[in-house]
PDB file of C-alpha atoms and ligand atoms in Angstrom:
ATOM      1  CA  MET A   1       4.399 -28.101 -12.256  1.00  0.00           C
ATOM      2  CA  SER A   2       2.524 -30.822 -10.116  1.00  0.00           C
ATOM      3  CA  ASP A   3       5.552 -32.341  -8.803  1.00  0.00           C
ATOM      4  CA  ASN A   4       5.280 -33.149  -5.427  1.00  0.00           C
ATOM      5  CA  THR A   5       8.534 -33.796  -4.549  1.00  0.00           C
ATOM      6  CA  GLU A   6      10.389 -31.772  -0.999  1.00  0.00           C
ATOM      7  CA  ASN A   7      11.976 -29.726  -4.118  1.00  0.00           C
ATOM      8  CA  ARG A   8       8.751 -28.295  -6.125  1.00  0.00           C
ATOM      9  CA  TYR A   9       8.966 -24.970  -6.877  1.00  0.00           C
ATOM     10  CA  LEU A  10       6.849 -22.486  -5.849  1.00  0.00           C
ATOM     11  CA  THR A  11       5.111 -20.989  -8.968  1.00  0.00           C
ATOM     12  CA  VAL A  12       3.928 -17.129  -8.699  1.00  0.00           C
ATOM     13  CA  ALA A  13       2.296 -15.192 -11.877  1.00  0.00           C
ATOM     14  CA  LEU A  14       2.686 -11.153 -12.111  1.00  0.00           C
ATOM     15  CA  GLY A  15       0.528  -8.766 -13.906  1.00  0.00           C
ATOM     16  CA  LYS A  16       2.576  -7.547 -15.890  1.00  0.00           C
ATOM     17  CA  GLY A  17       3.662  -3.948 -15.120  1.00  0.00           C
ATOM     18  CA  ARG A  18       3.456  -1.977 -12.447  1.00  0.00           C
ATOM     19  CA  LEU A  19       1.758  -4.177  -9.973  1.00  0.00           C
ATOM     20  CA  ALA A  20       4.576  -6.449 -10.984  1.00  0.00           C
ATOM     21  CA  ASP A  21       7.505  -4.159 -10.092  1.00  0.00           C
ATOM     22  CA  LYS A  22       5.834  -3.184  -7.660  1.00  0.00           C
ATOM     23  CA  ALA A  23       4.769  -6.684  -6.547  1.00  0.00           C
ATOM     24  CA  MET A  24       8.647  -7.975  -6.666  1.00  0.00           C
ATOM     25  CA  ASP A  25      10.114  -5.052  -4.535  1.00  0.00           C
ATOM     26  CA  LEU A  26       7.652  -6.148  -2.123  1.00  0.00           C
ATOM     27  CA  PHE A  27       9.537 -10.288  -2.504  1.00  0.00           C
ATOM     28  CA  GLU A  28      12.859  -8.841  -2.864  1.00  0.00           C
ATOM     29  CA  SER A  29      11.649  -7.091   0.983  1.00  0.00           C
ATOM     30  CA  ILE A  30      11.225 -10.742   2.722  1.00  0.00           C
ATOM     31  CA  GLY A  31      14.120 -12.031   0.311  1.00  0.00           C
ATOM     32  CA  PHE A  32      11.937 -14.067  -2.245  1.00  0.00           C
ATOM     33  CA  GLY A  33      13.810 -11.517  -4.934  1.00  0.00           C
ATOM     34  CA  CYS A  34      14.738 -12.337  -8.793  1.00  0.00           C
ATOM     35  CA  GLU A  35      17.856 -10.124  -9.164  1.00  0.00           C
ATOM     36  CA  GLU A  36      16.845 -11.248 -13.317  1.00  0.00           C
ATOM     37  CA  MET A  37      14.351  -9.481 -13.341  1.00  0.00           C
ATOM     38  CA  LYS A  38      15.477  -6.367 -12.919  1.00  0.00           C
ATOM     39  CA  ASP A  39      16.771  -6.043 -16.185  1.00  0.00           C
ATOM     40  CA  LYS A  40      14.011  -3.981 -17.847  1.00  0.00           C
ATOM     41  CA  LYS A  41      15.307  -4.457 -21.515  1.00  0.00           C
ATOM     42  CA  SER A  42      15.036  -8.415 -20.585  1.00  0.00           C
ATOM     43  CA  ARG A  43      11.533 -10.203 -22.981  1.00  0.00           C
ATOM     44  CA  LYS A  44      12.486 -12.671 -20.783  1.00  0.00           C
ATOM     45  CA  LEU A  45       8.949 -13.935 -18.753  1.00  0.00           C
ATOM     46  CA  ILE A  46       9.769 -16.497 -16.099  1.00  0.00           C
ATOM     47  CA  PHE A  47      12.647 -15.890 -13.246  1.00  0.00           C
ATOM     48  CA  VAL A  48      13.314 -18.387 -10.885  1.00  0.00           C
ATOM     49  CA  ASN A  49      14.964 -17.993  -6.740  1.00  0.00           C
ATOM     50  CA  GLU A  50      16.438 -21.140  -6.701  1.00  0.00           C
ATOM     51  CA  GLU A  51      17.460 -20.734  -2.983  1.00  0.00           C
ATOM     52  CA  LYS A  52      13.567 -20.204  -2.017  1.00  0.00           C
ATOM     53  CA  LYS A  53      12.300 -22.581  -5.207  1.00  0.00           C
ATOM     54  CA  ILE A  54      10.040 -19.776  -6.430  1.00  0.00           C
ATOM     55  CA  ARG A  55       9.431 -18.993  -9.777  1.00  0.00           C
ATOM     56  CA  PHE A  56       7.856 -15.972 -11.092  1.00  0.00           C
ATOM     57  CA  PHE A  57       5.579 -15.649 -14.616  1.00  0.00           C
ATOM     58  CA  LEU A  58       4.915 -12.243 -15.962  1.00  0.00           C
ATOM     59  CA  ALA A  59       1.521 -12.421 -17.280  1.00  0.00           C
ATOM     60  CA  LYS A  60      -1.212 -10.284 -18.838  1.00  0.00           C
ATOM     61  CA  GLY A  61      -3.199  -9.042 -16.055  1.00  0.00           C
ATOM     62  CA  PRO A  62      -6.547 -10.851 -16.702  1.00  0.00           C
ATOM     63  CA  ASP A  63      -4.800 -13.969 -17.593  1.00  0.00           C
ATOM     64  CA  VAL A  64      -3.669 -14.484 -13.972  1.00  0.00           C
ATOM     65  CA  PRO A  65      -6.492 -15.383 -11.933  1.00  0.00           C
ATOM     66  CA  THR A  66      -6.583 -18.265 -15.091  1.00  0.00           C
ATOM     67  CA  TYR A  67      -3.055 -19.428 -14.423  1.00  0.00           C
ATOM     68  CA  VAL A  68      -3.636 -19.953 -11.114  1.00  0.00           C
ATOM     69  CA  GLU A  69      -7.694 -21.645 -10.797  1.00  0.00           C
ATOM     70  CA  TYR A  70      -5.754 -24.098 -13.228  1.00  0.00           C
ATOM     71  CA  GLY A  71      -3.238 -24.603 -11.062  1.00  0.00           C
ATOM     72  CA  ALA A  72      -0.228 -23.644 -13.638  1.00  0.00           C
ATOM     73  CA  ALA A  73       0.404 -21.135 -10.304  1.00  0.00           C
ATOM     74  CA  ASP A  74      -0.006 -21.177  -6.931  1.00  0.00           C
ATOM     75  CA  ILE A  75      -0.267 -17.886  -6.360  1.00  0.00           C
ATOM     76  CA  GLY A  76      -1.476 -14.662  -8.635  1.00  0.00           C
ATOM     77  CA  ILE A  77      -0.622 -11.098  -8.086  1.00  0.00           C
ATOM     78  CA  VAL A  78      -3.556  -9.011  -9.872  1.00  0.00           C
ATOM     79  CA  GLY A  79      -5.965  -6.520  -9.335  1.00  0.00           C
ATOM     80  CA  GLU A  80      -9.154  -6.910  -7.335  1.00  0.00           C
ATOM     81  CA  ASP A  81     -10.834  -5.253 -10.867  1.00  0.00           C
ATOM     82  CA  THR A  82      -9.652  -8.451 -11.858  1.00  0.00           C
ATOM     83  CA  VAL A  83     -10.083 -10.727  -9.714  1.00  0.00           C
ATOM     84  CA  LEU A  84     -13.566  -9.306  -9.806  1.00  0.00           C
ATOM     85  CA  GLU A  85     -13.989  -9.360 -13.462  1.00  0.00           C
ATOM     86  CA  GLU A  86     -12.407 -12.737 -14.226  1.00  0.00           C
ATOM     87  CA  SER A  87     -14.568 -14.351 -10.799  1.00  0.00           C
ATOM     88  CA  ARG A  88     -11.915 -17.555 -11.099  1.00  0.00           C
ATOM     89  CA  ASN A  89     -11.917 -20.490  -8.642  1.00  0.00           C
ATOM     90  CA  ILE A  90      -9.615 -18.666  -6.811  1.00  0.00           C
ATOM     91  CA  TYR A  91      -8.526 -18.074  -3.283  1.00  0.00           C
ATOM     92  CA  GLU A  92      -7.995 -13.986  -2.503  1.00  0.00           C
ATOM     93  CA  VAL A  93      -6.240 -13.933   0.719  1.00  0.00           C
ATOM     94  CA  LEU A  94      -4.539 -10.868   1.599  1.00  0.00           C
ATOM     95  CA  ASP A  95      -5.062  -6.979   0.414  1.00  0.00           C
ATOM     96  CA  LEU A  96      -1.678  -6.024  -0.828  1.00  0.00           C
ATOM     97  CA  GLY A  97      -2.485  -1.768  -0.479  1.00  0.00           C
ATOM     98  CA  PHE A  98      -1.085  -0.479  -3.608  1.00  0.00           C
ATOM     99  CA  GLY A  99      -2.284  -0.406  -6.781  1.00  0.00           C
ATOM    100  CA  LYS A 100      -5.130   2.134  -5.258  1.00  0.00           C
ATOM    101  CA  CYS A 101      -7.857   3.281  -7.339  1.00  0.00           C
ATOM    102  CA  ARG A 102     -11.433   2.966  -7.534  1.00  0.00           C
ATOM    103  CA  MET A 103     -13.567   1.625 -10.545  1.00  0.00           C
ATOM    104  CA  CYS A 104     -16.306   4.429 -11.433  1.00  0.00           C
ATOM    105  CA  VAL A 105     -19.008   4.889 -13.790  1.00  0.00           C
ATOM    106  CA  CYS A 106     -17.346   8.161 -15.919  1.00  0.00           C
ATOM    107  CA  GLY A 107     -18.780  10.079 -18.292  1.00  0.00           C
ATOM    108  CA  PRO A 108     -19.117  13.949 -19.177  1.00  0.00           C
ATOM    109  CA  ALA A 109     -21.059  15.795 -16.864  1.00  0.00           C
ATOM    110  CA  SER A 110     -24.256  15.617 -19.449  1.00  0.00           C
ATOM    111  CA  ALA A 111     -25.073  11.609 -18.303  1.00  0.00           C
ATOM    112  CA  LYS A 112     -25.032  12.028 -14.719  1.00  0.00           C
ATOM    113  CA  ALA A 113     -29.294  13.030 -15.878  1.00  0.00           C
ATOM    114  CA  ILE A 114     -29.465  10.077 -17.715  1.00  0.00           C
ATOM    115  CA  LEU A 115     -28.005   7.980 -14.078  1.00  0.00           C
ATOM    116  CA  ASP A 116     -30.454   9.907 -11.990  1.00  0.00           C
ATOM    117  CA  SER A 117     -33.466   9.648 -14.730  1.00  0.00           C
ATOM    118  CA  ARG A 118     -33.171   5.696 -14.383  1.00  0.00           C
ATOM    119  CA  ARG A 119     -33.192   5.175 -18.328  1.00  0.00           C
ATOM    120  CA  PRO A 120     -31.678   2.825 -20.620  1.00  0.00           C
ATOM    121  CA  ILE A 121     -27.930   4.093 -20.710  1.00  0.00           C
ATOM    122  CA  ARG A 122     -25.621   2.342 -22.751  1.00  0.00           C
ATOM    123  CA  VAL A 123     -22.268   1.806 -21.131  1.00  0.00           C
ATOM    124  CA  ALA A 124     -18.427   0.679 -22.646  1.00  0.00           C
ATOM    125  CA  THR A 125     -16.071  -1.415 -20.788  1.00  0.00           C
ATOM    126  CA  LYS A 126     -13.294  -3.231 -20.009  1.00  0.00           C
ATOM    127  CA  TYR A 127     -15.084  -4.800 -17.324  1.00  0.00           C
ATOM    128  CA  PRO A 128     -18.833  -5.938 -18.884  1.00  0.00           C
ATOM    129  CA  LEU A 129     -18.872  -8.800 -15.347  1.00  0.00           C
ATOM    130  CA  ILE A 130     -18.501  -5.805 -12.616  1.00  0.00           C
ATOM    131  CA  ALA A 131     -20.239  -3.566 -15.189  1.00  0.00           C
ATOM    132  CA  ARG A 132     -23.944  -5.624 -15.357  1.00  0.00           C
ATOM    133  CA  ASN A 133     -23.253  -6.399 -11.773  1.00  0.00           C
ATOM    134  CA  TYR A 134     -23.568  -2.396 -10.982  1.00  0.00           C
ATOM    135  CA  PHE A 135     -26.349  -1.410 -13.012  1.00  0.00           C
ATOM    136  CA  TYR A 136     -28.717  -4.722 -12.589  1.00  0.00           C
ATOM    137  CA  ASP A 137     -27.899  -5.529  -8.883  1.00  0.00           C
ATOM    138  CA  GLN A 138     -26.653  -2.620  -7.127  1.00  0.00           C
ATOM    139  CA  LYS A 139     -28.987   0.152  -9.089  1.00  0.00           C
ATOM    140  CA  SER A 140     -31.574  -2.614 -10.415  1.00  0.00           C
ATOM    141  CA  THR A 141     -31.013  -0.583 -13.922  1.00  0.00           C
ATOM    142  CA  THR A 142     -30.755  -1.370 -17.861  1.00  0.00           C
ATOM    143  CA  ALA A 143     -28.068  -0.895 -19.271  1.00  0.00           C
ATOM    144  CA  GLU A 144     -26.747  -1.898 -22.914  1.00  0.00           C
ATOM    145  CA  ILE A 145     -23.109  -3.121 -21.944  1.00  0.00           C
ATOM    146  CA  ILE A 146     -20.110  -2.618 -25.432  1.00  0.00           C
ATOM    147  CA  LYS A 147     -17.581  -4.620 -24.022  1.00  0.00           C
ATOM    148  CA  LEU A 148     -14.111  -2.685 -25.163  1.00  0.00           C
ATOM    149  CA  ASN A 149     -10.261  -3.086 -24.740  1.00  0.00           C
ATOM    150  CA  GLY A 150      -8.982   0.267 -23.712  1.00  0.00           C
ATOM    151  CA  SER A 151      -8.872   3.797 -25.018  1.00  0.00           C
ATOM    152  CA  ILE A 152     -12.470   3.880 -22.967  1.00  0.00           C
ATOM    153  CA  GLU A 153     -12.419   7.489 -23.006  1.00  0.00           C
ATOM    154  CA  LEU A 154     -13.469   7.611 -25.791  1.00  0.00           C
ATOM    155  CA  SER A 155     -16.158   6.082 -26.523  1.00  0.00           C
ATOM    156  CA  PRO A 156     -18.161   9.004 -24.817  1.00  0.00           C
ATOM    157  CA  ILE A 157     -16.830  11.487 -26.609  1.00  0.00           C
ATOM    158  CA  VAL A 158     -17.547   9.911 -30.060  1.00  0.00           C
ATOM    159  CA  GLY A 159     -21.009   8.655 -29.660  1.00  0.00           C
ATOM    160  CA  LEU A 160     -20.144   4.852 -28.867  1.00  0.00           C
ATOM    161  CA  SER A 161     -22.157   4.868 -25.215  1.00  0.00           C
ATOM    162  CA  ASP A 162     -23.613   7.114 -22.569  1.00  0.00           C
ATOM    163  CA  VAL A 163     -20.956   6.493 -19.808  1.00  0.00           C
ATOM    164  CA  ILE A 164     -18.471   4.255 -19.312  1.00  0.00           C
ATOM    165  CA  VAL A 165     -17.487   2.066 -15.948  1.00  0.00           C
ATOM    166  CA  ASP A 166     -13.451   2.120 -15.925  1.00  0.00           C
ATOM    167  CA  ILE A 167     -10.464   2.659 -13.935  1.00  0.00           C
ATOM    168  CA  VAL A 168      -9.578   6.018 -12.186  1.00  0.00           C
ATOM    169  CA  GLU A 169      -6.528   6.274 -10.334  1.00  0.00           C
ATOM    170  CA  THR A 170      -4.650   9.865 -10.187  1.00  0.00           C
ATOM    171  CA  GLY A 171      -8.087  11.044 -12.441  1.00  0.00           C
ATOM    172  CA  SER A 172      -6.269  12.845 -15.558  1.00  0.00           C
ATOM    173  CA  THR A 173      -7.158  10.433 -18.079  1.00  0.00           C
ATOM    174  CA  LEU A 174     -10.863  11.707 -17.482  1.00  0.00           C
ATOM    175  CA  ARG A 175     -10.181  15.510 -16.375  1.00  0.00           C
ATOM    176  CA  GLU A 176      -7.173  15.564 -19.826  1.00  0.00           C
ATOM    177  CA  ASN A 177     -10.346  14.017 -22.252  1.00  0.00           C
ATOM    178  CA  GLY A 178     -13.739  16.999 -20.598  1.00  0.00           C
ATOM    179  CA  LEU A 179     -14.911  14.105 -18.630  1.00  0.00           C
ATOM    180  CA  GLU A 180     -15.608  13.005 -14.917  1.00  0.00           C
ATOM    181  CA  VAL A 181     -16.361  10.147 -11.967  1.00  0.00           C
ATOM    182  CA  LEU A 182     -20.105  10.540 -12.185  1.00  0.00           C
ATOM    183  CA  GLU A 183     -20.986   6.903  -9.247  1.00  0.00           C
ATOM    184  CA  GLU A 184     -17.874   5.118  -7.162  1.00  0.00           C
ATOM    185  CA  VAL A 185     -18.737   1.287  -7.828  1.00  0.00           C
ATOM    186  CA  CYS A 186     -16.167   0.442  -5.815  1.00  0.00           C
ATOM    187  CA  ASP A 187     -12.058   0.728  -4.581  1.00  0.00           C
ATOM    188  CA  LEU A 188      -9.219  -1.326  -5.634  1.00  0.00           C
ATOM    189  CA  SER A 189      -5.784  -2.292  -4.626  1.00  0.00           C
ATOM    190  CA  ALA A 190      -3.884  -5.180  -5.432  1.00  0.00           C
ATOM    191  CA  ARG A 191      -4.451  -8.363  -4.041  1.00  0.00           C
ATOM    192  CA  VAL A 192      -2.970 -12.324  -3.863  1.00  0.00           C
ATOM    193  CA  VAL A 193      -4.662 -14.980  -4.583  1.00  0.00           C
ATOM    194  CA  VAL A 194      -4.185 -19.175  -4.333  1.00  0.00           C
ATOM    195  CA  ASN A 195      -5.290 -22.033  -6.319  1.00  0.00           C
ATOM    196  CA  PRO A 196      -7.312 -23.544  -3.709  1.00  0.00           C
ATOM    197  CA  VAL A 197      -4.969 -27.011  -4.415  1.00  0.00           C
ATOM    198  CA  SER A 198      -1.777 -25.400  -4.099  1.00  0.00           C
ATOM    199  CA  MET A 199      -3.442 -23.505  -0.705  1.00  0.00           C
ATOM    200  CA  ARG A 200      -3.773 -27.927   0.638  1.00  0.00           C
ATOM    201  CA  MET A 201      -1.333 -29.347  -0.997  1.00  0.00           C
ATOM    202  CA  GLU A 202       1.723 -26.487  -0.001  1.00  0.00           C
ATOM    203  CA  ASN A 203       0.012 -25.509   3.297  1.00  0.00           C
ATOM    204  CA  LYS A 204       2.958 -24.255   5.107  1.00  0.00           C
ATOM    205  CA  ARG A 205       5.251 -22.842   2.594  1.00  0.00           C
ATOM    206  CA  ILE A 206       2.294 -20.505   1.304  1.00  0.00           C
ATOM    207  CA  MET A 207       0.615 -19.824   4.591  1.00  0.00           C
ATOM    208  CA  SER A 208       4.368 -18.705   5.889  1.00  0.00           C
ATOM    209  CA  LEU A 209       5.054 -16.385   2.667  1.00  0.00           C
ATOM    210  CA  ILE A 210       1.351 -15.064   3.407  1.00  0.00           C
ATOM    211  CA  SER A 211       2.342 -14.232   7.300  1.00  0.00           C
ATOM    212  CA  ASP A 212       5.575 -12.245   5.254  1.00  0.00           C
ATOM    213  CA  LEU A 213       3.909 -10.096   3.127  1.00  0.00           C
ATOM    214  CA  LYS A 214       1.771  -9.143   5.264  1.00  0.00           C
ATOM    215  CA  ASN A 215       4.491  -7.759   8.213  1.00  0.00           C
ATOM    216  CA  ALA A 216       6.040  -6.388   5.164  1.00  0.00           C
ATOM    217  CA  ILE A 217       3.410  -4.505   3.852  1.00  0.00           C
ATOM    218  CA  ARG A 218       2.740  -2.983   7.781  1.00  0.00           C
TER     219      ARG A 218
HETATM  220  C1  LIG Z   1      -6.174   2.527 -17.319  1.00  0.00           C
HETATM  221  C2  LIG Z   1      -7.885   3.189 -17.380  1.00  0.00           C
HETATM  222  C3  LIG Z   1      -7.701   4.600 -17.747  1.00  0.00           C
HETATM  223  C4  LIG Z   1      -6.893   5.306 -16.793  1.00  0.00           C
HETATM  224  C5  LIG Z   1      -6.234   5.307 -15.449  1.00  0.00           C
HETATM  225  O1  LIG Z   1      -5.542   2.608 -18.487  1.00  0.00           O
HETATM  226  O2  LIG Z   1      -8.563   1.638 -18.578  1.00  0.00           O
HETATM  227  O3  LIG Z   1      -7.394   4.541 -18.808  1.00  0.00           O
HETATM  228  O4  LIG Z   1      -5.754   3.821 -15.998  1.00  0.00           O
HETATM  229  O5  LIG Z   1      -6.069   5.974 -14.518  1.00  0.00           O
HETATM  230  P1  LIG Z   1      -5.592   7.787 -14.151  1.00  0.00           P
HETATM  231  O6  LIG Z   1      -7.110   7.931 -13.737  1.00  0.00           O
HETATM  232  O7  LIG Z   1      -4.536   7.935 -13.640  1.00  0.00           O
HETATM  233  O8  LIG Z   1      -5.679   8.747 -15.279  1.00  0.00           O
HETATM  234  P2  LIG Z   1      -4.651   2.079 -19.171  1.00  0.00           P
HETATM  235  O9  LIG Z   1      -3.622   2.998 -18.234  1.00  0.00           O
HETATM  236  O10 LIG Z   1      -4.444   0.882 -18.310  1.00  0.00           O
HETATM  237  O11 LIG Z   1      -4.696   2.049 -20.178  1.00  0.00           O
HETATM  238  P3  LIG Z   1      -6.368   1.099 -21.405  1.00  0.00           P
HETATM  239  O12 LIG Z   1      -6.635   2.514 -21.769  1.00  0.00           O
HETATM  240  O13 LIG Z   1      -5.075   0.849 -22.382  1.00  0.00           O
HETATM  241  O14 LIG Z   1      -6.948   0.143 -20.265  1.00  0.00           O
END
């Protein structure tokens, strides 16, 4: 992906799922759509817009910053949660304003007392770096962080941890499992990230694309 000809394709990595759908609507609104991508039954992972010399690929969200850091993608669209957790050498250039949610410490109401007492606490999460930074750096408390890969809300219910650090969007997963938000870590939304070398080599095209995206979300 590093040919430097005039005809080089810009490559955009999209985090699979809701963010990718919204991102593609946005790209379509600025004339960078990809008809093929609308076929929901397709298992295809790479889509090309020949006219605009741009291609999109669908990756697992947490892998998007990796593709961008290594230059396999020039640009990535990914949640701020992933940007923070992956902590890669990439530029974060634009808040797209959709995919809004919050990173929170959640648990049963009874766990509030442990948080307030500042006693060591057990925390389950898909986001160990974010959790560690929050408990150790922001709150200056001790926490045992347990990494899980999904269905995090289970953890305090079955006694694996006192609390969880997880994304809260509508709050319905918490409500339906008898848990609540105990503390808020940060607000999150979808971001545009760029490979630092691409930013130099393809500056004009990338800046023009970012400017079009900015105007479209205004
Ligand atoms: C995410 C997150 C919460 C849920 C929050 O999980 O980890 O479980 O969504 O959304 P809500 O506030 O609207 O209920 P996801 O659906 O990505 O699945 P996972 O549990 O496998 O991570």
